[in-house]
Coordinates of N, CA, C and O in Angstrom, one line a residue:
M1 N 0.8 -1.2 0.0 CA 0.0 0.0 0.0 C 0.9 1.2 0.0 O 2.1 1.1 -0.1
A2 N 0.3 2.4 0.2 CA 0.9 3.7 0.0 C 1.9 4.0 1.2 O 1.8 3.3 2.2
G3 N 2.6 5.0 1.0 CA 3.5 5.6 2.1 C 2.7 6.6 2.9 O 1.5 6.4 3.2
Y4 N 3.4 7.7 3.3 CA 2.8 8.6 4.2 C 1.6 9.4 3.6 O 0.8 10.0 4.3
R5 N 1.4 9.3 2.3 CA 0.2 10.0 1.7 C -1.1 9.2 1.7 O -2.1 9.7 1.3
A6 N -1.0 8.0 2.3 CA -2.2 7.1 2.2 C -3.4 7.7 2.9 O -4.5 7.6 2.5
L7 N -3.2 8.3 4.1 CA -4.3 8.8 4.9 C -5.0 9.9 4.1 O -6.2 9.9 4.0
A8 N -4.2 10.8 3.6 CA -4.8 11.9 2.9 C -5.5 11.4 1.6 O -6.6 11.9 1.2
A9 N -4.9 10.4 1.0 CA -5.5 9.9 -0.2 C -6.9 9.2 0.0 O -7.8 9.3 -0.8
V10 N -7.0 8.6 1.2 CA -8.3 8.0 1.5 C -9.3 9.1 1.8 O -10.5 9.0 1.3
G11 N -8.9 10.1 2.5 CA -9.9 11.2 2.7 C -10.3 11.8 1.4 O -11.5 12.1 1.2
R12 N -9.4 12.0 0.5 CA -9.8 12.6 -0.9 C -10.7 11.6 -1.6 O -11.6 12.0 -2.4
S13 N -10.4 10.3 -1.5 CA -11.2 9.3 -2.2 C -12.7 9.3 -1.7 O -13.6 9.2 -2.5
V14 N -12.9 9.4 -0.4 CA -14.2 9.5 0.2 C -15.0 10.8 -0.3 O -16.1 10.7 -0.8
V15 N -14.3 11.9 -0.3 CA -14.9 13.2 -0.8 C -15.2 13.1 -2.3 O -16.3 13.5 -2.7
A16 N -14.3 12.5 -3.1 CA -14.6 12.4 -4.5 C -15.8 11.5 -4.8 O -16.6 11.8 -5.7
L17 N -15.9 10.4 -4.1 CA -17.0 9.5 -4.3 C -18.3 10.2 -3.9 O -19.3 10.1 -4.7
L18 N -18.4 10.9 -2.8 CA -19.6 11.6 -2.4 C -19.9 12.7 -3.5 O -21.1 12.8 -3.9
N19 N -19.0 13.4 -3.9 CA -19.3 14.5 -4.9 C -19.8 13.9 -6.2 O -20.6 14.5 -6.9
R20 N -19.2 12.8 -6.7 CA -19.7 12.1 -7.9 C -21.2 11.7 -7.8 O -22.0 12.0 -8.7
R21 N -21.5 11.1 -6.6 CA -22.9 10.7 -6.4 C -23.8 11.9 -6.2 O -25.0 11.9 -6.7
F22 N -23.4 13.0 -5.6 CA -24.2 14.1 -5.5 C -24.6 14.7 -6.8 O -25.7 15.1 -7.1
V23 N -23.6 14.8 -7.7 CA -23.9 15.3 -9.1 C -24.8 14.4 -9.8 O -25.7 14.8 -10.5
E24 N -24.7 13.1 -9.7 CA -25.6 12.1 -10.4 C -27.0 12.1 -9.8 O -27.9 12.0 -10.6
E25 N -27.1 12.3 -8.5 CA -28.4 12.2 -7.9 C -29.2 13.5 -8.0 O -30.4 13.5 -8.0
I26 N -28.5 14.6 -8.0 CA -29.2 15.9 -7.9 C -28.8 16.7 -9.2 O -27.7 17.0 -9.5
P27 N -29.8 16.8 -10.1 CA -29.5 17.5 -11.4 C -29.0 18.9 -11.3 O -29.2 19.6 -10.3
D28 N -28.4 19.4 -12.4 CA -27.9 20.7 -12.4 C -28.9 21.8 -12.2 O -28.6 22.8 -11.6
G29 N -30.1 21.6 -12.6 CA -31.2 22.6 -12.4 C -31.8 22.6 -11.0 O -32.7 23.4 -10.8
A30 N -31.4 21.7 -10.2 CA -32.0 21.6 -8.8 C -31.7 22.8 -8.0 O -30.7 23.6 -8.3
D31 N -32.6 23.1 -7.0 CA -32.4 24.3 -6.2 C -31.1 24.3 -5.4 O -30.5 25.3 -5.3
R32 N -30.8 23.1 -4.9 CA -29.5 23.0 -4.1 C -28.9 21.7 -4.3 O -29.5 20.7 -4.5
R33 N -27.5 21.7 -4.2 CA -26.7 20.5 -4.3 C -25.5 20.7 -3.4 O -24.8 21.6 -3.6
P34 N -25.3 19.8 -2.4 CA -24.2 20.0 -1.5 C -22.8 19.6 -2.2 O -22.8 18.9 -3.2
T35 N -21.8 20.1 -1.6 CA -20.4 19.7 -2.0 C -19.7 19.1 -0.8 O -19.8 19.6 0.3
A36 N -19.1 17.9 -1.0 CA -18.4 17.3 0.0 C -17.0 17.8 0.1 O -16.3 18.1 -0.9
V37 N -16.5 18.1 1.3 CA -15.2 18.6 1.6 C -14.5 18.0 2.7 O -15.1 17.5 3.7
L38 N -13.1 17.9 2.7 CA -12.4 17.5 3.8 C -12.2 18.7 4.8 O -11.9 19.8 4.3
A39 N -12.5 18.5 6.0 CA -12.5 19.6 6.9 C -11.8 19.3 8.2 O -11.7 18.1 8.6
G40 N -11.3 20.3 8.9 CA -10.7 20.1 10.2 C -11.4 21.1 11.2 O -12.2 21.9 10.9
P41 N -11.0 21.0 12.5 CA -11.6 21.8 13.5 C -11.6 23.3 13.2 O -12.6 24.0 13.5
L42 N -10.5 23.9 12.6 CA -10.5 25.3 12.3 C -11.5 25.7 11.3 O -12.1 26.8 11.3
D43 N -11.8 24.7 10.4 CA -12.8 25.0 9.3 C -14.2 25.1 9.9 O -15.1 25.8 9.4
F44 N -14.5 24.5 11.0 CA -15.8 24.6 11.7 C -16.1 25.9 12.3 O -17.2 26.3 12.5
E45 N -15.0 26.7 12.5 CA -15.1 28.0 13.1 C -15.4 29.1 12.0 O -15.8 30.2 12.3
K46 N -15.3 28.7 10.7 CA -15.4 29.7 9.7 C -16.5 29.3 8.6 O -16.4 29.7 7.5
V47 N -17.5 28.5 9.0 CA -18.5 28.0 8.1 C -19.2 29.1 7.4 O -19.7 30.1 8.0
D48 N -19.3 29.0 6.1 CA -20.0 29.9 5.2 C -19.6 31.4 5.3 O -20.3 32.3 5.2
T49 N -18.3 31.6 5.6 CA -17.7 32.9 5.5 C -16.8 33.0 4.2 O -16.5 32.0 3.6
P50 N -16.5 34.2 3.8 CA -15.7 34.3 2.5 C -14.4 33.4 2.6 O -13.6 33.5 3.5
G51 N -14.2 32.6 1.6 CA -13.0 31.8 1.5 C -13.1 30.5 2.4 O -12.1 29.8 2.4
A52 N -14.2 30.3 3.0 CA -14.3 29.1 3.9 C -14.3 27.8 3.2 O -14.8 27.7 2.0
V53 N -13.7 26.8 3.8 CA -13.7 25.4 3.2 C -15.2 24.9 3.2 O -15.6 24.3 2.2
I54 N -15.9 25.1 4.2 CA -17.3 24.7 4.3 C -18.2 25.9 4.0 O -18.3 26.8 4.7
A55 N -18.8 25.8 2.8 CA -19.8 26.8 2.4 C -21.1 26.1 2.1 O -21.2 25.1 1.4
Y56 N -22.2 26.7 2.6 CA -23.5 26.1 2.4 C -23.9 25.9 0.9 O -23.6 26.8 0.1
P57 N -24.5 24.8 0.5 CA -24.7 23.6 1.3 C -23.5 22.7 1.1 O -22.8 22.7 0.1
A58 N -23.2 21.9 2.2 CA -22.0 21.1 2.2 C -22.1 19.9 3.1 O -23.0 19.8 4.0
V59 N -21.3 18.9 2.8 CA -21.1 17.7 3.7 C -19.6 17.7 4.0 O -18.8 17.5 3.1
S60 N -19.3 17.8 5.3 CA -17.9 17.8 5.7 C -17.5 16.4 6.1 O -18.3 15.7 6.7
V61 N -16.3 16.0 5.8 CA -15.7 14.8 6.2 C -14.5 15.1 7.1 O -13.5 15.7 6.6
Y62 N -14.6 14.8 8.4 CA -13.6 15.2 9.4 C -13.1 13.9 10.0 O -13.8 13.1 10.6
C63 N -11.7 13.7 9.8 CA -11.0 12.6 10.5 C -10.6 13.1 11.9 O -9.8 13.9 12.0
Y64 N -11.3 12.6 12.9 CA -11.1 13.0 14.3 C -10.2 12.1 15.1 O -9.8 12.5 16.2
R65 N -9.9 10.9 14.5 CA -9.1 10.0 15.3 C -8.4 9.0 14.3 O -9.0 8.6 13.3
L66 N -7.2 8.5 14.7 CA -6.5 7.4 14.0 C -6.2 6.4 15.1 O -5.8 6.7 16.2
S67 N -6.4 5.1 14.7 CA -6.0 4.0 15.6 C -5.4 2.9 14.9 O -5.5 2.8 13.7
I68 N -4.7 2.1 15.6 CA -4.0 0.9 15.0 C -5.1 -0.2 14.8 O -6.0 -0.4 15.6
D69 N -5.0 -0.8 13.6 CA -5.9 -1.9 13.3 C -5.3 -3.2 14.0 O -4.4 -3.8 13.4
R70 N -5.8 -3.5 15.1 CA -5.2 -4.6 15.9 C -5.5 -6.0 15.3 O -4.8 -7.0 15.5
E71 N -6.5 -6.1 14.5 CA -6.9 -7.4 13.9 C -5.9 -7.8 12.9 O -5.6 -9.0 12.7
T72 N -5.2 -6.9 12.2 CA -4.3 -7.2 11.1 C -2.8 -6.9 11.5 O -1.9 -7.3 10.7
R73 N -2.6 -6.3 12.6 CA -1.2 -5.8 12.9 C -0.3 -7.0 13.1 O 0.9 -7.0 12.6
A74 N -0.7 -8.0 13.8 CA 0.2 -9.2 14.0 C 0.6 -9.9 12.7 O 1.7 -10.2 12.5
G75 N -0.4 -10.0 11.8 CA -0.1 -10.6 10.5 C 0.9 -9.8 9.7 O 1.8 -10.4 9.1
W76 N 0.7 -8.5 9.6 CA 1.6 -7.7 8.9 C 3.0 -7.6 9.6 O 4.0 -7.5 8.9
G77 N 3.0 -7.7 10.9 CA 4.3 -7.8 11.6 C 5.1 -9.0 11.2 O 6.3 -8.9 11.0
A78 N 4.4 -10.1 11.0 CA 5.1 -11.3 10.6 C 5.7 -11.2 9.2 O 6.8 -11.6 8.9
V79 N 4.9 -10.6 8.3 CA 5.3 -10.3 6.9 C 6.5 -9.4 6.9 O 7.5 -9.6 6.2
S80 N 6.5 -8.3 7.7 CA 7.6 -7.4 7.8 C 8.9 -8.1 8.3 O 10.0 -7.7 7.8
A81 N 8.7 -9.0 9.2 CA 9.9 -9.7 9.7 C 10.6 -10.5 8.6 O 11.8 -10.7 8.6
Q82 N 9.8 -10.9 7.6 CA 10.4 -11.7 6.5 C 11.1 -10.9 5.4 O 12.1 -11.2 4.9
D83 N 10.4 -9.8 5.1 CA 11.0 -9.0 3.9 C 11.6 -7.7 4.4 O 12.1 -6.9 3.5
G84 N 11.6 -7.3 5.7 CA 12.3 -6.1 6.1 C 11.6 -4.8 5.8 O 12.1 -3.7 6.0
L85 N 10.3 -4.9 5.4 CA 9.5 -3.7 5.1 C 8.5 -3.4 6.2 O 7.5 -4.2 6.3
P86 N 8.7 -2.4 7.0 CA 7.7 -2.1 8.1 C 6.4 -1.7 7.5 O 6.3 -1.0 6.5
R87 N 5.3 -2.2 8.2 CA 4.0 -1.9 7.8 C 3.1 -1.6 9.0 O 3.1 -2.3 10.0
L88 N 2.4 -0.5 8.9 CA 1.5 0.0 10.0 C 0.1 0.0 9.5 O -0.3 0.9 8.7
P89 N -0.8 -0.9 9.9 CA -2.2 -0.9 9.5 C -3.0 0.1 10.4 O -3.0 -0.1 11.6
L90 N -3.7 1.0 9.8 CA -4.4 2.1 10.6 C -5.9 2.0 10.3 O -6.3 1.6 9.2
R91 N -6.6 2.6 11.2 CA -8.1 2.9 11.0 C -8.3 4.4 11.1 O -7.8 5.0 12.0
M92 N -9.0 4.9 10.1 CA -9.4 6.3 10.1 C -10.8 6.5 10.6 O -11.7 5.9 10.1
H93 N -11.0 7.2 11.8 CA -12.3 7.4 12.3 C -12.8 8.8 11.8 O -12.1 9.8 12.1
M94 N -13.9 8.8 11.1 CA -14.4 10.0 10.5 C -15.8 10.4 10.9 O -16.6 9.5 11.3
M95 N -16.1 11.7 10.9 CA -17.5 12.2 11.2 C -17.9 12.9 10.0 O -17.2 13.8 9.5
L96 N -19.1 12.6 9.5 CA -19.7 13.3 8.4 C -20.8 14.2 8.9 O -21.7 13.7 9.7
A97 N -20.8 15.5 8.6 CA -21.8 16.4 9.0 C -22.3 17.2 7.8 O -21.6 17.5 6.9
A98 N -23.6 17.5 7.9 CA -24.2 18.3 6.8 C -24.4 19.8 7.2 O -24.6 20.0 8.4
W99 N -24.2 20.7 6.3 CA -24.3 22.1 6.6 C -25.2 22.8 5.6 O -25.0 22.8 4.4
D100 N -26.3 23.4 6.1 CA -27.2 24.1 5.3 C -28.0 25.1 6.1 O -27.9 25.1 7.4
H101 N -28.9 25.9 5.5 CA -29.7 26.8 6.3 C -30.9 26.2 7.0 O -31.4 26.8 7.9
T102 N -31.3 25.0 6.5 CA -32.5 24.4 7.1 C -32.1 22.9 7.5 O -31.3 22.3 6.8
V103 N -32.8 22.5 8.6 CA -32.5 21.1 9.1 C -33.0 20.1 8.1 O -32.3 19.0 7.9
D104 N -34.1 20.3 7.4 CA -34.5 19.3 6.4 C -33.6 19.0 5.3 O -33.3 17.9 4.9
Y105 N -32.9 20.1 4.8 CA -31.9 19.9 3.8 C -30.7 19.1 4.4 O -30.1 18.3 3.7
E106 N -30.3 19.5 5.6 CA -29.1 18.8 6.2 C -29.4 17.3 6.3 O -28.6 16.5 6.1
L107 N -30.7 16.9 6.7 CA -31.0 15.5 6.8 C -31.0 14.8 5.4 O -30.6 13.7 5.3
E108 N -31.4 15.6 4.4 CA -31.3 15.0 3.1 C -29.9 14.7 2.7 O -29.6 13.7 2.1
W109 N -29.0 15.6 2.9 CA -27.6 15.5 2.5 C -27.0 14.3 3.3 O -26.2 13.5 2.7
L110 N -27.3 14.2 4.6 CA -26.8 13.1 5.4 C -27.3 11.7 4.9 O -26.6 10.7 4.8
G111 N -28.6 11.7 4.5 CA -29.2 10.5 4.0 C -28.6 10.1 2.7 O -28.3 8.9 2.5
L112 N -28.3 11.0 1.8 CA -27.6 10.7 0.5 C -26.2 10.3 0.7 O -25.7 9.3 0.1
A113 N -25.5 10.9 1.7 CA -24.1 10.4 2.0 C -24.1 9.0 2.5 O -23.3 8.2 2.2
A114 N -25.1 8.7 3.4 CA -25.1 7.4 4.0 C -25.5 6.4 3.0 O -24.9 5.3 3.0
R115 N -26.4 6.7 2.1 CA -26.7 5.7 1.0 C -25.5 5.4 0.1 O -25.3 4.3 -0.3
T116 N -24.8 6.5 -0.2 CA -23.6 6.3 -1.1 C -22.6 5.4 -0.4 O -22.1 4.5 -1.1
L117 N -22.2 5.7 0.8 CA -21.2 4.9 1.5 C -21.6 3.5 1.8 O -20.8 2.6 1.8
E118 N -22.9 3.3 2.0 CA -23.4 2.0 2.2 C -23.4 1.1 0.9 O -23.2 -0.1 1.0
S119 N -23.7 1.8 -0.2 CA -23.8 1.1 -1.5 C -22.4 0.8 -2.0 O -22.2 -0.1 -2.8
E120 N -21.4 1.7 -1.7 CA -20.1 1.6 -2.3 C -19.1 1.7 -1.2 O -18.3 2.6 -1.1
S121 N -19.1 0.7 -0.3 CA -18.3 0.7 0.9 C -16.8 0.3 0.7 O -16.0 0.4 1.6
V122 N -16.5 -0.2 -0.5 CA -15.1 -0.7 -0.8 C -14.5 0.3 -1.8 O -15.0 0.4 -3.0
L123 N -13.4 0.9 -1.4 CA -12.7 1.8 -2.3 C -11.5 1.0 -2.9 O -10.7 0.4 -2.1
T124 N -11.4 0.9 -4.2 CA -10.3 0.1 -4.8 C -10.1 0.7 -6.2 O -11.0 1.3 -6.8
G125 N -9.0 0.4 -6.8 CA -8.7 0.7 -8.2 C -8.9 2.2 -8.5 O -8.4 3.1 -7.8
P126 N -9.8 2.6 -9.5 CA -10.0 4.0 -9.8 C -10.7 4.8 -8.8 O -10.7 6.0 -8.8
T127 N -11.3 4.2 -7.8 CA -12.0 4.9 -6.7 C -11.1 5.4 -5.6 O -11.5 6.1 -4.7
L128 N -9.8 4.9 -5.7 CA -8.8 5.4 -4.7 C -8.0 6.5 -5.4 O -7.5 6.4 -6.5
D129 N -7.9 7.6 -4.7 CA -7.1 8.8 -5.2 C -5.7 8.4 -5.5 O -5.0 7.7 -4.7
P130 N -5.2 8.7 -6.7 CA -3.9 8.2 -7.2 C -2.7 8.8 -6.4 O -1.6 8.3 -6.4
S131 N -3.0 9.8 -5.6 CA -1.9 10.4 -4.8 C -1.4 9.4 -3.8 O -0.3 9.5 -3.2
G132 N -2.2 8.3 -3.5 CA -1.7 7.3 -2.6 C -0.7 6.3 -3.1 O -0.2 5.5 -2.4
A133 N -0.5 6.4 -4.5 CA 0.5 5.4 -5.1 C 0.2 4.0 -4.7 O 1.0 3.3 -4.3
W134 N -1.1 3.6 -4.9 CA -1.6 2.3 -4.5 C -1.0 1.2 -5.3 O -0.6 1.3 -6.5
E135 N -0.9 0.0 -4.7 CA -0.5 -1.2 -5.4 C -1.7 -1.9 -6.0 O -2.8 -1.7 -5.4
P136 N -1.6 -2.7 -7.0 CA -2.7 -3.4 -7.6 C -3.3 -4.3 -6.5 O -2.7 -5.0 -5.7
G137 N -4.7 -4.3 -6.4 CA -5.4 -5.1 -5.4 C -5.6 -4.4 -4.1 O -6.3 -4.9 -3.2
D138 N -5.0 -3.2 -3.9 CA -5.2 -2.5 -2.6 C -6.7 -2.1 -2.5 O -7.3 -1.6 -3.4
T139 N -7.3 -2.2 -1.3 CA -8.6 -1.9 -1.0 C -8.7 -1.2 0.4 O -7.9 -1.5 1.3
V140 N -9.7 -0.3 0.5 CA -10.0 0.3 1.8 C -11.5 0.2 2.0 O -12.3 0.6 1.1
Q141 N -12.0 -0.3 3.1 CA -13.4 -0.4 3.3 C -13.9 0.7 4.2 O -13.2 1.0 5.2
V142 N -15.0 1.3 3.9 CA -15.6 2.4 4.6 C -16.9 1.9 5.2 O -17.8 1.6 4.5
V143 N -17.0 1.8 6.5 CA -18.1 1.2 7.2 C -18.6 2.1 8.3 O -17.8 3.0 8.8
S144 N -19.9 2.0 8.7 CA -20.4 2.8 9.8 C -19.6 2.4 11.1 O -19.3 1.3 11.3
D145 N -19.4 3.4 11.9 CA -18.6 3.3 13.1 C -19.5 3.4 14.3 O -20.6 4.0 14.3
E146 N -19.1 2.8 15.4 CA -19.9 2.9 16.7 C -19.2 4.0 17.5 O -18.0 3.9 17.8
L147 N -20.0 5.0 17.9 CA -19.4 6.1 18.7 C -20.4 6.4 19.8 O -21.5 6.9 19.5
A148 N -20.0 6.2 21.0 CA -20.8 6.4 22.1 C -21.1 7.9 22.2 O -20.3 8.8 21.8
M149 N -22.3 8.3 22.8 CA -22.7 9.6 22.9 C -21.7 10.5 23.7 O -21.4 11.6 23.4
D150 N -21.1 9.8 24.7 CA -20.1 10.5 25.6 C -18.9 10.9 24.7 O -18.4 12.0 24.8
S151 N -18.5 10.0 23.9 CA -17.3 10.2 23.0 C -17.6 11.3 22.0 O -16.8 12.1 21.7
L152 N -18.8 11.3 21.5 CA -19.2 12.3 20.5 C -19.3 13.7 21.1 O -18.8 14.6 20.6
S153 N -19.8 13.7 22.3 CA -19.8 15.0 23.0 C -18.4 15.5 23.3 O -18.2 16.7 23.2
E154 N -17.5 14.6 23.7 CA -16.2 15.0 24.0 C -15.5 15.6 22.7 O -14.7 16.5 22.8
A155 N -15.8 15.0 21.6 CA -15.2 15.4 20.3 C -15.6 16.8 20.0 O -14.8 17.7 19.6
F156 N -16.9 17.2 20.3 CA -17.3 18.5 20.0 C -16.9 19.5 21.1 O -16.7 20.7 20.8
Q157 N -16.7 19.1 22.3 CA -16.2 19.9 23.4 C -14.8 20.4 23.1 O -14.4 21.5 23.6
A158 N -14.1 19.6 22.4 CA -12.7 19.9 22.1 C -12.6 21.0 21.0 O -11.5 21.6 20.7
M159 N -13.7 21.2 20.3 CA -13.8 22.2 19.3 C -14.7 23.4 19.7 O -15.4 23.3 20.7
T160 N -14.6 24.5 19.0 CA -15.3 25.7 19.4 C -16.7 25.7 18.8 O -17.6 26.5 19.1
T161 N -17.0 24.8 17.8 CA -18.3 24.8 17.2 C -19.3 24.1 18.0 O -19.0 23.3 18.9
D162 N -20.6 24.4 17.8 CA -21.7 23.8 18.5 C -21.9 22.4 18.0 O -21.4 22.0 16.9
Y163 N -22.5 21.6 18.9 CA -22.8 20.2 18.5 C -23.6 20.1 17.2 O -24.5 21.0 16.9
R164 N -23.3 19.2 16.3 CA -24.0 19.0 15.1 C -24.3 17.5 14.9 O -23.6 16.6 15.3
L165 N -25.5 17.3 14.3 CA -25.8 15.9 14.0 C -24.8 15.4 13.0 O -24.5 16.1 12.0
C166 N -24.3 14.2 13.2 CA -23.2 13.7 12.3 C -23.3 12.1 12.2 O -24.0 11.5 13.0
L167 N -22.7 11.6 11.2 CA -22.6 10.2 11.0 C -21.2 9.7 11.2 O -20.3 10.2 10.5
P168 N -20.9 8.8 12.1 CA -19.6 8.3 12.3 C -19.2 7.2 11.3 O -20.0 6.2 11.1
Y169 N -18.1 7.2 10.7 CA -17.6 6.2 9.7 C -16.2 5.8 10.0 O -15.4 6.6 10.7
L170 N -15.8 4.6 9.6 CA -14.5 4.1 9.8 C -13.9 3.6 8.5 O -14.6 2.8 7.7
A171 N -12.7 4.0 8.1 CA -12.0 3.5 6.9 C -10.9 2.6 7.4 O -10.1 2.9 8.2
R172 N -11.0 1.4 6.9 CA -10.0 0.3 7.3 C -9.7 -0.5 6.1 O -10.5 -0.7 5.2
V173 N -8.6 -1.1 6.0 CA -7.4 -0.8 6.7 C -6.5 0.0 5.8 O -6.3 -0.3 4.7
V174 N -6.0 1.1 6.4 CA -5.1 2.0 5.6 C -3.7 1.7 6.1 O -3.3 2.0 7.2
R175 N -3.0 1.0 5.2 CA -1.6 0.5 5.6 C -0.5 1.5 5.1 O -0.4 1.8 4.0
I176 N 0.2 1.9 6.1 CA 1.4 2.8 5.8 C 2.6 1.9 5.7 O 3.0 1.2 6.7
D177 N 3.3 1.9 4.6 CA 4.5 1.1 4.4 C 5.7 2.0 4.7 O 5.8 3.2 4.2
G178 N 6.7 1.5 5.4 CA 7.9 2.2 5.7 C 9.0 1.9 4.7 O 8.8 1.2 3.7
A179 N 10.1 2.5 4.9 CA 11.3 2.2 4.0 C 11.8 0.8 4.4 O 11.8 0.4 5.5
A180 N 12.3 0.1 3.3 CA 12.8 -1.2 3.5 C 14.0 -1.2 4.5 O 14.8 -0.4 4.4
Q181 N 14.0 -2.2 5.4 CA 15.1 -2.4 6.3 C 15.8 -3.7 6.0 O 15.2 -4.6 5.6
P182 N 17.1 -3.7 6.2 CA 17.8 -5.0 5.9 C 17.4 -6.1 6.9 O 17.2 -5.8 8.0
V183 N 17.2 -7.2 6.3 CA 16.8 -8.4 7.1 C 18.1 -9.0 7.7 O 19.0 -9.2 7.0
A184 N 18.1 -9.2 9.0 CA 19.2 -9.8 9.6 C 19.5 -11.2 9.1 O 18.6 -12.0 8.9
E185 N 20.8 -11.4 8.8 CA 21.2 -12.7 8.3 C 21.2 -13.7 9.4 O 21.6 -13.4 10.5
Q186 N 20.8 -14.9 9.1 CA 20.8 -16.0 10.0 C 22.3 -16.4 10.3 O 23.1 -16.5 9.4
V187 N 22.6 -16.7 11.5 CA 23.9 -17.1 11.9 C 23.9 -18.5 12.2 O 23.1 -19.1 12.9
T188 N 24.9 -19.2 11.6 CA 25.0 -20.7 11.8 C 26.3 -20.9 12.6 O 27.4 -20.5 12.3
T189 N 26.2 -21.6 13.7 CA 27.3 -22.0 14.6 C 27.8 -23.4 14.2 O 27.0 -24.3 14.2
V190 N 29.0 -23.5 13.9 CA 29.6 -24.8 13.5 C 30.6 -25.2 14.6 O 31.6 -24.5 14.9
G191 N 30.4 -26.3 15.2 CA 31.3 -26.8 16.2 C 32.3 -27.8 15.6 O 32.0 -28.5 14.7
S192 N 33.5 -27.8 16.1 CA 34.5 -28.7 15.7 C 35.3 -29.3 16.9 O 35.4 -28.7 17.9
R193 N 35.7 -30.5 16.8 CA 36.4 -31.2 17.9 C 37.9 -31.3 17.5 O 38.2 -31.8 16.4
L194 N 38.7 -30.8 18.4 CA 40.2 -30.8 18.1 C 40.7 -32.2 18.5 O 40.4 -32.7 19.6
S195 N 41.4 -32.8 17.6 CA 42.0 -34.2 17.9 C 43.2 -34.0 18.8 O 43.9 -33.0 18.8
G196 N 43.4 -35.0 19.7 CA 44.6 -35.0 20.5 C 44.4 -34.4 21.8 O 45.3 -34.4 22.7
I197 N 43.2 -33.8 22.1 CA 42.9 -33.1 23.3 C 42.0 -34.1 24.1 O 41.0 -34.5 23.7
P198 N 42.5 -34.5 25.3 CA 41.7 -35.4 26.1 C 40.4 -34.8 26.5 O 40.3 -33.6 26.8
R199 N 39.4 -35.6 26.5 CA 38.1 -35.1 27.0 C 37.8 -35.4 28.4 O 38.4 -36.4 29.0

């Protein structure tokens, strides 16, 4: 899989997928059509202001946490021990939020985003942003995530924006490959018996 650009490439891939489906589902002559964007905490403070990343109507994709994928780490560790290439399997925890002037529009945009990710939960081949320099056969699965209300509240308390209705998603497994390391050579010990020395 990719090097250090993999995380950003997955974020771009999710945004690109949502924007393609928004264009297909909502015709050009429609009253409103959202734009999906990658956003961070500072972007939530400048919503719908001049030059803002989030401009109404929009669906923001915010990666609020990264974690180790413990299910696959041991397996990749064994592979790395054989070929000397370090591999770190990660999970991207994301929150999708809709931004518009009315709640009913926001619910529509979240519903469309949820339907898109549920229908096309596997990113592979041309649906993966090329900046990730992916290998043939690389895939990333985007699935709904479980996020307790307490954890959700804590996430918003860490930001200056007010609480917003959002959908939690998880992108797995995003594998970061390191630089190849030399594999230690096996050492063989050969014993010899000297003749003429009493035992």
